PDB file of C-alpha atoms in Angstrom:
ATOM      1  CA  UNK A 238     -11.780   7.772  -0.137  1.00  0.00           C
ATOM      2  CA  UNK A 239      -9.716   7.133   2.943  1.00  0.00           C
ATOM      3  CA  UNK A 240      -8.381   3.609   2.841  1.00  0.00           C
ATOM      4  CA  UNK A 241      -6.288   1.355   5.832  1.00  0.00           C
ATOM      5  CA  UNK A 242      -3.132  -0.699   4.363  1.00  0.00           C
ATOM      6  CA  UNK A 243      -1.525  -2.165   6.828  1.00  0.00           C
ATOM      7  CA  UNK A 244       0.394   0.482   8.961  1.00  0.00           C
ATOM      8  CA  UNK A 245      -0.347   2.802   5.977  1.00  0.00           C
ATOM      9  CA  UNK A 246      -2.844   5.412   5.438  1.00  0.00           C
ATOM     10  CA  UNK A 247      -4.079   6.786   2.447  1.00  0.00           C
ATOM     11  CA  UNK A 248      -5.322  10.326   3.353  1.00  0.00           C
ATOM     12  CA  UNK A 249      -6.497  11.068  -0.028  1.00  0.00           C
ATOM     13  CA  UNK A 250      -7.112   8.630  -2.767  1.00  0.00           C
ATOM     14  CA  UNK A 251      -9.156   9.618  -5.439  1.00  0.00           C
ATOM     15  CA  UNK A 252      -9.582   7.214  -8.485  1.00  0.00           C
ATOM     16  CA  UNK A 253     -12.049   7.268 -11.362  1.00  0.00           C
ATOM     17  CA  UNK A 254     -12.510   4.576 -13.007  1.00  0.00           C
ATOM     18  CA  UNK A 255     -11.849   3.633 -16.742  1.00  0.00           C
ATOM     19  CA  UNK A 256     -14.869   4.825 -18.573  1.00  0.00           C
ATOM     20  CA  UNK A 257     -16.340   7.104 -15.774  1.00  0.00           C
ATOM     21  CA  UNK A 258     -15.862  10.222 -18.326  1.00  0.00           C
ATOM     22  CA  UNK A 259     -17.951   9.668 -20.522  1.00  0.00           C
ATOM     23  CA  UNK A 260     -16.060   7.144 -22.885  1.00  0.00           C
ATOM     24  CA  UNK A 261     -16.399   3.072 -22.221  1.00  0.00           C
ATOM     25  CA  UNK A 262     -12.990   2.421 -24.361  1.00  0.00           C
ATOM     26  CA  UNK A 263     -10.370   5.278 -23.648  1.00  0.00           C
ATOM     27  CA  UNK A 264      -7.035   5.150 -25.086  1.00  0.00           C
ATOM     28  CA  UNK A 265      -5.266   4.733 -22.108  1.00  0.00           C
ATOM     29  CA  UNK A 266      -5.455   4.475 -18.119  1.00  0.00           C
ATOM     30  CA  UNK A 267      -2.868   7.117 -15.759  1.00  0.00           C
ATOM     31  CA  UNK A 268      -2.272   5.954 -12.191  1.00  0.00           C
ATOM     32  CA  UNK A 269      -0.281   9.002 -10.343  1.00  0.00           C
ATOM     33  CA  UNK A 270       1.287   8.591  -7.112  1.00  0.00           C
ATOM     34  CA  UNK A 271       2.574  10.473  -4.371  1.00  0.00           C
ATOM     35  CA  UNK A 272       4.036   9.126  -1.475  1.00  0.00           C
ATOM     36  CA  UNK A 273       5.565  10.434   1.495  1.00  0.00           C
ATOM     37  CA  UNK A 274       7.210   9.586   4.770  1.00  0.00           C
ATOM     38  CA  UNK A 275       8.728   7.030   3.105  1.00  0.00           C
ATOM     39  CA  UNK A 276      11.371   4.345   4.237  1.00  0.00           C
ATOM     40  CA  UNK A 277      14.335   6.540   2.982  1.00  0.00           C
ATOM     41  CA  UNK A 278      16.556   3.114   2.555  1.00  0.00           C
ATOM     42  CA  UNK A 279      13.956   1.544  -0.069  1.00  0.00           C
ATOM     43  CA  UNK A 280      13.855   5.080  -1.477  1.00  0.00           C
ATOM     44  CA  UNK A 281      17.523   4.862  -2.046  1.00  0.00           C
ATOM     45  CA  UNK A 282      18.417   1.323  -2.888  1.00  0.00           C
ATOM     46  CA  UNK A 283      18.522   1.135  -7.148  1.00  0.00           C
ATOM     47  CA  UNK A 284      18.239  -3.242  -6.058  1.00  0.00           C
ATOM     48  CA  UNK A 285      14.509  -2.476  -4.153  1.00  0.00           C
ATOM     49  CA  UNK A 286      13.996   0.056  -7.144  1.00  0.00           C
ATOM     50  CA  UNK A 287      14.645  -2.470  -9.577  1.00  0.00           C
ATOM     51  CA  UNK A 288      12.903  -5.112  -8.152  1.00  0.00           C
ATOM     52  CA  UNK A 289       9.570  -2.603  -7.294  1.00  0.00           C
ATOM     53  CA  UNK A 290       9.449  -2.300 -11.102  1.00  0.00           C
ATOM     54  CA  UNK A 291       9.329  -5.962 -12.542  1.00  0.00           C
ATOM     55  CA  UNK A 292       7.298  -6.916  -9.295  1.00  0.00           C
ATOM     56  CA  UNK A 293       5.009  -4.744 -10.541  1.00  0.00           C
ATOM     57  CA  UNK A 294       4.629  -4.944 -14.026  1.00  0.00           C
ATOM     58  CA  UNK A 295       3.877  -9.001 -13.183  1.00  0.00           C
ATOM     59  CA  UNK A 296       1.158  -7.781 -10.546  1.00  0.00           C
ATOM     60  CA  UNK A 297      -0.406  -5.835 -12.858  1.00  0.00           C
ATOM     61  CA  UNK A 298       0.220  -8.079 -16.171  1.00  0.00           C
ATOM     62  CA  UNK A 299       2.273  -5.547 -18.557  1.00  0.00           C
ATOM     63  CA  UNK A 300       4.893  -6.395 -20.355  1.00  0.00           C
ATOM     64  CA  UNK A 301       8.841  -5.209 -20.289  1.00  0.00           C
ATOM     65  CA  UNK A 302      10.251  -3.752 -22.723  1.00  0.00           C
ATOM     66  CA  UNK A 303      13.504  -4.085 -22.013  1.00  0.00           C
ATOM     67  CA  UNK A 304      15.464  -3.439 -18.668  1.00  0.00           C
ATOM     68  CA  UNK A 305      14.338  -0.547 -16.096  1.00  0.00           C
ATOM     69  CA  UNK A 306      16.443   2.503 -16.167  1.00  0.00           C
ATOM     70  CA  UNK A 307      17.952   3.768 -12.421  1.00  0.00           C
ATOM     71  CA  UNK A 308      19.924   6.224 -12.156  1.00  0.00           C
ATOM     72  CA  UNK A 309      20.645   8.683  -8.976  1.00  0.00           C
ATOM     73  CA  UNK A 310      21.320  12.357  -9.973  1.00  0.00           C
ATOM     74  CA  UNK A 311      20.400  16.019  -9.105  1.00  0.00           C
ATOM     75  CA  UNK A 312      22.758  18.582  -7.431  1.00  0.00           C
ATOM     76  CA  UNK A 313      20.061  20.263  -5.962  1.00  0.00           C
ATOM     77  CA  UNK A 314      19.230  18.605  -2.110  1.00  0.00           C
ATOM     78  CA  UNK A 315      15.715  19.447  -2.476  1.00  0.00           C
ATOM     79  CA  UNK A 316      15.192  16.771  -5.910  1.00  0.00           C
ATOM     80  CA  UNK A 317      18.231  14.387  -5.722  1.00  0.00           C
ATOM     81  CA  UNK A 318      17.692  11.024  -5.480  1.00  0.00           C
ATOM     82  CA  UNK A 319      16.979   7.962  -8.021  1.00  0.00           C
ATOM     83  CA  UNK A 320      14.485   8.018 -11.213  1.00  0.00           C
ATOM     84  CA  UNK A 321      13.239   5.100 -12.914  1.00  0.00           C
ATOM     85  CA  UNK A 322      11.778   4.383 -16.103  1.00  0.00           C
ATOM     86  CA  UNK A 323      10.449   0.802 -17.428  1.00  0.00           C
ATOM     87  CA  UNK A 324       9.471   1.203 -20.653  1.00  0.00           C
ATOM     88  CA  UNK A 325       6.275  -1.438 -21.590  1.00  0.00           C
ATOM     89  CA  UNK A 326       4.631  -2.794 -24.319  1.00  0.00           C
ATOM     90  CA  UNK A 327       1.707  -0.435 -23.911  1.00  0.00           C
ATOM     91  CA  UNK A 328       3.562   2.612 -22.528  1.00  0.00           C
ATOM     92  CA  UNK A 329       5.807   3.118 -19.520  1.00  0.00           C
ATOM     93  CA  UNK A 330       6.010   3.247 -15.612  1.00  0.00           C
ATOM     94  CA  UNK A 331       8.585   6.545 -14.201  1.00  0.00           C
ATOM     95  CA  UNK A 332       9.105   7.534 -10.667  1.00  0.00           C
ATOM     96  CA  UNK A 333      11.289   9.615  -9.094  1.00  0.00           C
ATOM     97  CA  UNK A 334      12.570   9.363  -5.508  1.00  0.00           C
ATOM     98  CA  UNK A 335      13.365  12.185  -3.511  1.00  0.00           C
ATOM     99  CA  UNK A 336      15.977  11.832  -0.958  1.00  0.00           C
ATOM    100  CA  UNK A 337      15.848  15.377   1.220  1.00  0.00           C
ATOM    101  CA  UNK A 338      11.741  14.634   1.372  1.00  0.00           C
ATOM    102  CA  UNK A 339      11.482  11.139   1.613  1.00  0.00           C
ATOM    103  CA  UNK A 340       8.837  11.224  -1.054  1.00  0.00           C
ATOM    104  CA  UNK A 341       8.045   9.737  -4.016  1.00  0.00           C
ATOM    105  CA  UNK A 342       6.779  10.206  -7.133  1.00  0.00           C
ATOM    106  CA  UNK A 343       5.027   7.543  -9.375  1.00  0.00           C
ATOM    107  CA  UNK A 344       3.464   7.409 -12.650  1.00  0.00           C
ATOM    108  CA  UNK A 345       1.829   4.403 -14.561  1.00  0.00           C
ATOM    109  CA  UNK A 346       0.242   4.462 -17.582  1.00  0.00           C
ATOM    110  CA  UNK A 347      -0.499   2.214 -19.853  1.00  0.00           C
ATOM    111  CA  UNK A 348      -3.527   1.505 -22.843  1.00  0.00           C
ATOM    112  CA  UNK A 349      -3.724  -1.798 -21.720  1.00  0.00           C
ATOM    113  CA  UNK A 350      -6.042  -1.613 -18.462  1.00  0.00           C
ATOM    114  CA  UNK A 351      -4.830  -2.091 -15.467  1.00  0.00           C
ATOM    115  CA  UNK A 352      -5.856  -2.075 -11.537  1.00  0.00           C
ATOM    116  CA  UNK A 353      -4.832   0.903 -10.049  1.00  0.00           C
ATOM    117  CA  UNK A 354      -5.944  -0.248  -6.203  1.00  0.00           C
ATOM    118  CA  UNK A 355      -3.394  -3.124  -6.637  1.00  0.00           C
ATOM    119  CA  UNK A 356      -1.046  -1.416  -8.206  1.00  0.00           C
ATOM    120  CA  UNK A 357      -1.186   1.825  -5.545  1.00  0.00           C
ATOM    121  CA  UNK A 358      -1.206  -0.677  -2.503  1.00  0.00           C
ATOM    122  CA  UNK A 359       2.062  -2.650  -3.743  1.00  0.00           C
ATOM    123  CA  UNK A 360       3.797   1.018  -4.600  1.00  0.00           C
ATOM    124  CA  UNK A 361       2.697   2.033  -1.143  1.00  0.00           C
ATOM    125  CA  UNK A 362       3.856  -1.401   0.841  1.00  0.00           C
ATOM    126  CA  UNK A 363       7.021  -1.559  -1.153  1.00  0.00           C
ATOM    127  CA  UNK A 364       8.487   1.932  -0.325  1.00  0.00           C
ATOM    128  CA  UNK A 365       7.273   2.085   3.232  1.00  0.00           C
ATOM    129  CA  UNK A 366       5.014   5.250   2.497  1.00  0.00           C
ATOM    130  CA  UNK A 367       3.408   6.409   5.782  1.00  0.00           C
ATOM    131  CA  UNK A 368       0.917   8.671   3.385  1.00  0.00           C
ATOM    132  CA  UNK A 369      -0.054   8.535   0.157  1.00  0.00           C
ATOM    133  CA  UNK A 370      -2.294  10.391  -2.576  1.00  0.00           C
ATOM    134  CA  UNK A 371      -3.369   8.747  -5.910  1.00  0.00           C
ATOM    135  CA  UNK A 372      -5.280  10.417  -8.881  1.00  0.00           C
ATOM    136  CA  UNK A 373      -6.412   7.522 -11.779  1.00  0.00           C
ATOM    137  CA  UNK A 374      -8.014   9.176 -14.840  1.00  0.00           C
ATOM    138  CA  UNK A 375      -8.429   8.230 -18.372  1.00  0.00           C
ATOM    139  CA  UNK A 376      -6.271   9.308 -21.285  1.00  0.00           C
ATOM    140  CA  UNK A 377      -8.359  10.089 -24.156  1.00  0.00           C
TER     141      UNK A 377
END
């Protein structure tokens, strides 16, 4: 599905939803993201990273489990830039943010359900993504 957010444009964006695969109750829901032509100063500000990541867990109603981890690393060009991961009650949200690209790399996934349009628009509004794919599947 093609989908309009704002000044954003989601060329692919593929979801299933929870219990599309043959299972009503599955152990756990995976939002993955890829953005790109991102705003490279969100991408590398740990502050918008930070905030991104509690935003988020409110919007979608998990809970933190402790503080996010941010840290900027890589030697190689091609993958520097800052990871994340927030830890919650019912599993964890990672990301990494690639500086050469301007891309970015999300993953959410939780057993407690979540919705993964809300969740994908505020990830793509937050980080300025000009283009975005999304896969949402079931863990089983």
């Amino acid at each position: 599905m093609s989908t309009a957010v704002n000044t954003f444009q989601l060329d692919t964006f593929e979801m299933l939803m929870p219990g599309s695969e043959g299972t009503d109750q599955p152990w756990g829901w995976h939002l993955v993201l890829n953005l790109y032509d991102c705003d490279p100063e969100r991408i590398r500000s740990a502050e918008v990273i930070r905030r991104y990541v509690i935003e988020l867990c409110d919007l979608i109603e998990m809970k933190r489990f402790g503080e996010p981890i941010i840290v900027d690393f890589g030697e190689d060009p091609r993958v520097s830039g800052y990871s994340l991961v927030q830890l919650i009650e019912t599993s964890n949200i990672t990301g990494h943010f690639a500086n050469q690209s301007n891309a970015a790399y999300i993953d959410i996934f939780s057993c407690k359900k979540f919705d993964p349009e809300k969740a994908a628009i505020f990830t793509i509004e937050t980080f300025g993504a000009g283009k975005a794919k999304g896969t949402f599947f079931n863990r089983e």
